[in-house]
mmCIF file of C-alpha atoms in Angstrom:
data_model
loop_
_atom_site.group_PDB
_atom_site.id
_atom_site.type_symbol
_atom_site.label_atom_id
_atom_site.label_comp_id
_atom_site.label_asym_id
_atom_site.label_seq_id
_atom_site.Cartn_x
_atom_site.Cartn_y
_atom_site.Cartn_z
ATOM 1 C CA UNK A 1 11.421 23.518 -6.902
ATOM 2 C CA UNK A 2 12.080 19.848 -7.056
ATOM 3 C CA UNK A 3 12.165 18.254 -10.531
ATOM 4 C CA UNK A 4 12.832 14.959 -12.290
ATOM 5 C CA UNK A 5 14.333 14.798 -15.493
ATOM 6 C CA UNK A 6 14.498 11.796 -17.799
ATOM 7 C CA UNK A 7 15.793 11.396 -21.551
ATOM 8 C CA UNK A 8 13.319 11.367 -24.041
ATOM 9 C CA UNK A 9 11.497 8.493 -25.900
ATOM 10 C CA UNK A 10 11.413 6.902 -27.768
ATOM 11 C CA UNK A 11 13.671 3.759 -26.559
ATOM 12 C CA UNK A 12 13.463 1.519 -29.651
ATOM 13 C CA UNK A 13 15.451 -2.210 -28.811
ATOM 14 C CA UNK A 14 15.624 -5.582 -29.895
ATOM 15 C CA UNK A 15 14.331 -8.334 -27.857
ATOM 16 C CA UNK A 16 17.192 -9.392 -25.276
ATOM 17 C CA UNK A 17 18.878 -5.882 -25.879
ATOM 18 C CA UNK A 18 20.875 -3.900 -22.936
ATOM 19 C CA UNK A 19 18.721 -0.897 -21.720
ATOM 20 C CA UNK A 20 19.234 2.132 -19.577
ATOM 21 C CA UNK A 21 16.841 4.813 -19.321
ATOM 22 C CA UNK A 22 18.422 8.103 -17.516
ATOM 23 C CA UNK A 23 16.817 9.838 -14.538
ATOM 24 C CA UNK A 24 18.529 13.171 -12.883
ATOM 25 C CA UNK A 25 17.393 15.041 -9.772
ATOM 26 C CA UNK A 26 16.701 18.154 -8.287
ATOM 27 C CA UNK A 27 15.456 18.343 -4.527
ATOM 28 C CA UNK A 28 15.649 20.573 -1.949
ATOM 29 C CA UNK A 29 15.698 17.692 0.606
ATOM 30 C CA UNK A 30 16.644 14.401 0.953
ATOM 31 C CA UNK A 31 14.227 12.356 -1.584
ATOM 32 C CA UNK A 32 12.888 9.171 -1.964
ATOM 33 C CA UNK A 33 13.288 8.090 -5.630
ATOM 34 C CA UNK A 34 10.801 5.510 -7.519
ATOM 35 C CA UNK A 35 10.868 4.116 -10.633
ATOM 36 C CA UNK A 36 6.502 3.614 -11.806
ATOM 37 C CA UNK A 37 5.818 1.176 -14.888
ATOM 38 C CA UNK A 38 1.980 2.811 -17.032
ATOM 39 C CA UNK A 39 1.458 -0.426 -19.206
ATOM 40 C CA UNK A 40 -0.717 0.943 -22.477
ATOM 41 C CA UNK A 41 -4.562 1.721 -21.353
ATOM 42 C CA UNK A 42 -3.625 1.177 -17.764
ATOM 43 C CA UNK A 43 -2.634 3.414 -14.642
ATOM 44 C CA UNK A 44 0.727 3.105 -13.411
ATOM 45 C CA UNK A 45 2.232 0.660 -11.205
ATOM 46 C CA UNK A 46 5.443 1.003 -8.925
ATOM 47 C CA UNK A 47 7.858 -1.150 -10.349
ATOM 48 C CA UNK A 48 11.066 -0.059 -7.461
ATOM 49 C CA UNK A 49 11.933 2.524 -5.326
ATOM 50 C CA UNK A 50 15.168 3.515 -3.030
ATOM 51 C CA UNK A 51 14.746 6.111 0.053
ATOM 52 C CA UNK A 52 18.514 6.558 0.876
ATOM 53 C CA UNK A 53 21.725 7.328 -0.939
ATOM 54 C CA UNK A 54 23.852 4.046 -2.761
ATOM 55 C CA UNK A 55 20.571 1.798 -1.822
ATOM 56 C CA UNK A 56 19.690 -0.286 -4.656
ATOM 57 C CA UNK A 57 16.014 -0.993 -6.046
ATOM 58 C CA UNK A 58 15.410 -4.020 -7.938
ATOM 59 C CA UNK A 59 12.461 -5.772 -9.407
ATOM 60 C CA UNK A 60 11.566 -8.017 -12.430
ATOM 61 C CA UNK A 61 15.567 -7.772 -13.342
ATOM 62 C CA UNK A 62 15.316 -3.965 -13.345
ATOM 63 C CA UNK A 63 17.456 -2.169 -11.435
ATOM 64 C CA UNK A 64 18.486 1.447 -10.354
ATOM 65 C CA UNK A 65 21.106 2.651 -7.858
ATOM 66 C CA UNK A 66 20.612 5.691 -5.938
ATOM 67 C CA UNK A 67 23.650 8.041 -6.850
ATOM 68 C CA UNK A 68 23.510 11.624 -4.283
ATOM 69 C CA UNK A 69 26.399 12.298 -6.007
ATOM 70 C CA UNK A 70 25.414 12.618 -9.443
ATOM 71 C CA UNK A 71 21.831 13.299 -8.254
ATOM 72 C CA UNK A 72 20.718 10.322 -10.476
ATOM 73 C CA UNK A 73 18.546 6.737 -10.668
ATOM 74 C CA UNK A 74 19.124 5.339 -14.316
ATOM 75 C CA UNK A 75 16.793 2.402 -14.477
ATOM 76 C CA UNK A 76 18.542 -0.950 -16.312
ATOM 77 C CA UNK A 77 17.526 -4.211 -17.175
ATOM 78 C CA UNK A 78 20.271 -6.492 -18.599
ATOM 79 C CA UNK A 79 17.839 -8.109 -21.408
ATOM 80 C CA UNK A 80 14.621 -6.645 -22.615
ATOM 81 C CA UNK A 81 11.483 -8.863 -23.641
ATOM 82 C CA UNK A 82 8.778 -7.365 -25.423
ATOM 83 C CA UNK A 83 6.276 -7.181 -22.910
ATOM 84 C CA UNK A 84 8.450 -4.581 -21.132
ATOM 85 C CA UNK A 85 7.061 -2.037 -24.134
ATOM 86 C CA UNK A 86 5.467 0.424 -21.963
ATOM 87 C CA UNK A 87 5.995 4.222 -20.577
ATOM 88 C CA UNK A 88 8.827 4.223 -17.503
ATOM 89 C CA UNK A 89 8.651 7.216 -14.918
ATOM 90 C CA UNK A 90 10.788 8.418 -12.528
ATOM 91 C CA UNK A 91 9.855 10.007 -9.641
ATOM 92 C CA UNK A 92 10.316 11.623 -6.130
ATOM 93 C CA UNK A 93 9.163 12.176 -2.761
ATOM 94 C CA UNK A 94 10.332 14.210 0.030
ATOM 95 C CA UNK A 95 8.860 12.495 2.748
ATOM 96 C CA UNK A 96 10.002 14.319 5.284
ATOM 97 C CA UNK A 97 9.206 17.873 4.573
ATOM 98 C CA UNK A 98 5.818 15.895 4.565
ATOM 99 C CA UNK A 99 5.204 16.389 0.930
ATOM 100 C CA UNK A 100 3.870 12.701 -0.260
ATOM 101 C CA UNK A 101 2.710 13.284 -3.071
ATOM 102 C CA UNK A 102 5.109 11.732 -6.394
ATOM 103 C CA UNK A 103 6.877 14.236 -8.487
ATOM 104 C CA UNK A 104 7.340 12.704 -11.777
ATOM 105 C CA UNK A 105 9.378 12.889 -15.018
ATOM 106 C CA UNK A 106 8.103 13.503 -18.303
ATOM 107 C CA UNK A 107 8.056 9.487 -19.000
ATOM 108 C CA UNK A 108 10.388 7.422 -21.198
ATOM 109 C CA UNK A 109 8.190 5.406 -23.589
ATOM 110 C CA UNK A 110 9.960 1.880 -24.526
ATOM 111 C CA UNK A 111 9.710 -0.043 -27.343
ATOM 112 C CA UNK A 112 10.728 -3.691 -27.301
ATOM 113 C CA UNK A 113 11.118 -5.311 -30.972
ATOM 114 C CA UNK A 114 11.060 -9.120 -31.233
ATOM 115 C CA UNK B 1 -5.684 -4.572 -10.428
ATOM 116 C CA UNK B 2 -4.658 -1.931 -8.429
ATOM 117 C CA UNK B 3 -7.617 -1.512 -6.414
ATOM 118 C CA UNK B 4 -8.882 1.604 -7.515
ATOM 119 C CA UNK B 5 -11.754 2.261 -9.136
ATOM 120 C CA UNK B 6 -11.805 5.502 -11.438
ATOM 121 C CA UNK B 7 -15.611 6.813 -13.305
ATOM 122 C CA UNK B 8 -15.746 7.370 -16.187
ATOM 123 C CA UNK B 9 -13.328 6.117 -17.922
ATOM 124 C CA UNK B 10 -14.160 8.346 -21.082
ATOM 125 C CA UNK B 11 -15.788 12.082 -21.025
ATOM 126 C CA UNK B 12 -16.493 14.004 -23.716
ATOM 127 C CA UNK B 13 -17.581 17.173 -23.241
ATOM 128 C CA UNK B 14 -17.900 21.167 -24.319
ATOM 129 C CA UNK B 15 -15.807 24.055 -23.336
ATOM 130 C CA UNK B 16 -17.280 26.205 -20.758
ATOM 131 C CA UNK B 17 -18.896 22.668 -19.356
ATOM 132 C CA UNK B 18 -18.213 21.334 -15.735
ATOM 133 C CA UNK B 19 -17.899 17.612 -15.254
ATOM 134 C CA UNK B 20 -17.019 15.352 -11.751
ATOM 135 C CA UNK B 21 -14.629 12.805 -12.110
ATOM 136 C CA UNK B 22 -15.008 9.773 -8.986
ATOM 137 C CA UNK B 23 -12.148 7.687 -7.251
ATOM 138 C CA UNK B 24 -12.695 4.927 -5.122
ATOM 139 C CA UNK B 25 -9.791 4.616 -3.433
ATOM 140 C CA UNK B 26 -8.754 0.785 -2.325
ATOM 141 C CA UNK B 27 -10.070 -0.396 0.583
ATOM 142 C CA UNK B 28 -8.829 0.794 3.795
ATOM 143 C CA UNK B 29 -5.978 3.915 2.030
ATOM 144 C CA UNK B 30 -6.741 7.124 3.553
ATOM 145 C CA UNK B 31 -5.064 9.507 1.297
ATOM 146 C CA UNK B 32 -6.292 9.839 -2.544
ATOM 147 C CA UNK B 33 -4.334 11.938 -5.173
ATOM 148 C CA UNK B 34 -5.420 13.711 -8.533
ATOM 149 C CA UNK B 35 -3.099 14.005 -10.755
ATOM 150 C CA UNK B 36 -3.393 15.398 -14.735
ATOM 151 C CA UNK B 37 -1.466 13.901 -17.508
ATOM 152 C CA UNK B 38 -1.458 15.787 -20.772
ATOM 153 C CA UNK B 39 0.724 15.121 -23.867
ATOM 154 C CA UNK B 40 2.929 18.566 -23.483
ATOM 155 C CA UNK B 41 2.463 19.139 -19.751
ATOM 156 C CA UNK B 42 3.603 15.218 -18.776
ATOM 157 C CA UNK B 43 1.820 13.661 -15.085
ATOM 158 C CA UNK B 44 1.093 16.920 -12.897
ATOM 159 C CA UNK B 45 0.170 16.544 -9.586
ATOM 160 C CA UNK B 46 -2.813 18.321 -8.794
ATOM 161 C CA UNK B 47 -4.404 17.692 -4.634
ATOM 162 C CA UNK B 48 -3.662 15.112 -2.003
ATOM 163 C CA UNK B 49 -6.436 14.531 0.346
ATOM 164 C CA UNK B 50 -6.350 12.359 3.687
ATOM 165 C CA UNK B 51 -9.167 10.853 5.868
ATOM 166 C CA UNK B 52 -11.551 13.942 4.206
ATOM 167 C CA UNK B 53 -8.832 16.966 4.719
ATOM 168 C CA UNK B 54 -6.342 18.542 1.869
ATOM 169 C CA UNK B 55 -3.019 17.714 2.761
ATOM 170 C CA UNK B 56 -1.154 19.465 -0.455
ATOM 171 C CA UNK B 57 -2.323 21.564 -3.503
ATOM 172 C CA UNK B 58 -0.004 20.828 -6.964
ATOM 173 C CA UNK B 59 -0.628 22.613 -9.892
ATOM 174 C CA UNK B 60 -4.238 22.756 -9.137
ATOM 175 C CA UNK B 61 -6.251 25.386 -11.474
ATOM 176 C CA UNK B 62 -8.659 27.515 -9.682
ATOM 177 C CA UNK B 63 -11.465 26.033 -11.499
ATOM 178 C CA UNK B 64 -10.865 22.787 -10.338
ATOM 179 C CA UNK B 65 -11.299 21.966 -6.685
ATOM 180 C CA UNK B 66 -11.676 18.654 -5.045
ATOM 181 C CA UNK B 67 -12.947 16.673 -1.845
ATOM 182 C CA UNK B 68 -12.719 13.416 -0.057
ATOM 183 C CA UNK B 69 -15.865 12.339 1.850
ATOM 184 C CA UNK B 70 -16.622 10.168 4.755
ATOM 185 C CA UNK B 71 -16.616 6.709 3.027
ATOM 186 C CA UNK B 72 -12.831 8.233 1.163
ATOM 187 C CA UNK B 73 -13.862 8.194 -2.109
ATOM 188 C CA UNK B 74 -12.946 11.533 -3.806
ATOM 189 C CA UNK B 75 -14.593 13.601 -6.567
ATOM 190 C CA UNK B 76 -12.380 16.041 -8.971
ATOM 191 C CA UNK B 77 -14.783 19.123 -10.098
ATOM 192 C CA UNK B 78 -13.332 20.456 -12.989
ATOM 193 C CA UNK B 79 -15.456 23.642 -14.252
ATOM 194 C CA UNK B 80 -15.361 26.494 -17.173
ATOM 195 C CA UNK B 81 -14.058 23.629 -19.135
ATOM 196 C CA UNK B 82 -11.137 24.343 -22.106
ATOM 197 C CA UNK B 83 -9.814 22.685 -24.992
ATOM 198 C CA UNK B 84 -6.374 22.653 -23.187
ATOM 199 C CA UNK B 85 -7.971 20.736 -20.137
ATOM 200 C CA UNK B 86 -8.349 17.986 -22.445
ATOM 201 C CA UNK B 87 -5.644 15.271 -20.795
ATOM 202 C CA UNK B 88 -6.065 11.923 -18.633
ATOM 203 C CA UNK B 89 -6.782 12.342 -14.809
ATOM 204 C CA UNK B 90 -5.700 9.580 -12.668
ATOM 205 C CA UNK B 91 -6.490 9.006 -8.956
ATOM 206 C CA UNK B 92 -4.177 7.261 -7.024
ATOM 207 C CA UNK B 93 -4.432 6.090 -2.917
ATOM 208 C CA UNK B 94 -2.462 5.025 -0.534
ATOM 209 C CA UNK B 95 -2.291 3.978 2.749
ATOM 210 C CA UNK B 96 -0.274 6.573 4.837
ATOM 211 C CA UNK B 97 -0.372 10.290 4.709
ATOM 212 C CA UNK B 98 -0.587 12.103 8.087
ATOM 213 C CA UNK B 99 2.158 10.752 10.444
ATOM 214 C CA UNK B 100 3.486 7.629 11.647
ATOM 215 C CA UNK B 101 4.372 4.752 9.262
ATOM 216 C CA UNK B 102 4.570 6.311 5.951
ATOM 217 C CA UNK B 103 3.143 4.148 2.981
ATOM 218 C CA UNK B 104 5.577 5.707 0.372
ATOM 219 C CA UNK B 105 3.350 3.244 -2.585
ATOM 220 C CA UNK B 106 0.841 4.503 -4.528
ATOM 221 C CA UNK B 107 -1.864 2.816 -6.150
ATOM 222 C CA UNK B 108 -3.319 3.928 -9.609
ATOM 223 C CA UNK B 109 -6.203 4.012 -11.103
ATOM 224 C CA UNK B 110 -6.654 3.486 -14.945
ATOM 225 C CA UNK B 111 -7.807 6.954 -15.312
ATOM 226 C CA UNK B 112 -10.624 8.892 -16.778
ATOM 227 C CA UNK B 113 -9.865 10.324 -20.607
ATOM 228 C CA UNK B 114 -11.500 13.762 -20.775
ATOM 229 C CA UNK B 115 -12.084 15.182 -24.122
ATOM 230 C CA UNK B 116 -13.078 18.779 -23.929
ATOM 231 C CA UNK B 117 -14.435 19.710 -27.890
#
């Protein structure tokens, strides 16, 4: 079946730090692949997404790059701030076998020192 | 705020109990789904309704069963409650789900913390 699989938390960095948080794929289709921020006692919130190979999603300086290739979306930010501390998920959708519904990863917690 | 309006927010309960969790999806989404998110087990998708019909069944015990009513809010039944069902259940809506444009973004809730004791 289709899976997502990201490394494991924690992510401990300093304020400003480089980060990269891996995400691999396995679909039987043609995905749809998000990137969803949960912020601590809330529900998560899509932070970018990319439906087609070498498309790039981008959003409050993250980014991740849609490799078919390497069946990846590593999610990167170029200088980490402490209110990025939160979980990270990656997840797909096969839109068109008609299956909507978000199959997520296991959730990378990050933890941004000042 | 996403929108979408999860009761309770905290349950505690027994085993063997049965408790309803509600969603209120936001306004105008058609499709609402449950999904489970346990320590070991990670966010599990459990049903995906649209406009009142199931659209897709996830890892969806057979104790548990949900529906979507007229006004698209959804209650999750979970029943013959264990210790292991113990986890957070989020709702989540969006606006697409049975053809045409497809509204790939989904909207969370905050979730409802179930304690089973």
């Amino acid at each position: 079946g289709d899976s997502v699989t990201q490394m494991e938390g924690p992510v401990t960095l300093s304020e400003e730090a480089f980060l990269t948080i891996n995400c691999t794929y396995t679909a039987t289709g043609y995905p749809s692949l998000f990137w969803y921020v949960q912020y601590p006692g809330e529900g998560l919130q899509l932070l970018l997404k990319a439906t087609k190979a070498d498309d790039k999603g981008s959003n409050k300086g993250f980014e991740a790059t849609y490799r078919k290739e390497t069946t990846s979306f590593h999610l990167e930010k170029g200088s980490v701030q402490v209110s990025d501390s939160a979980v990270y998920f990656c997840a797909l959708t096969l839109m068109d076998t008609g299956r909507r519904a978000l199959t997520f990863g296991s959730g990378t917690r990050l933890q941004v020192q000042p | 705020d996403s929108g979408v309006t999860q009761t309770p927010k905290h349950l505690i309960t027994a085993t063997g109990q049965r408790v309803t969790l509600r969603c209120s999806p936001r306004s105008g989404d058609l499709s609402v789904y449950w999904y489970q998110q346990s320590l070991d087990q990670g966010l599990q998708f459990l049903i995906h309704y649209y406009n009142g019909e199931e659209r897709a069944k996830g890892n969806i015990l057979e104790r548990f069963s949900a529906q979507q009513f007229p006004d698209l809010h959804s209650e999750l039944n979970l029943s013959s409650l264990e210790l292991g069902d113990s986890a957070l259940y989020f709702c989540a809506s969006s606006g697409g789900g049975a053809g045409g444009q497809i509204n790939e973004k989904l909207f969370f809730g905050s979730g409802t913390q179930l304690s089973v004791l």
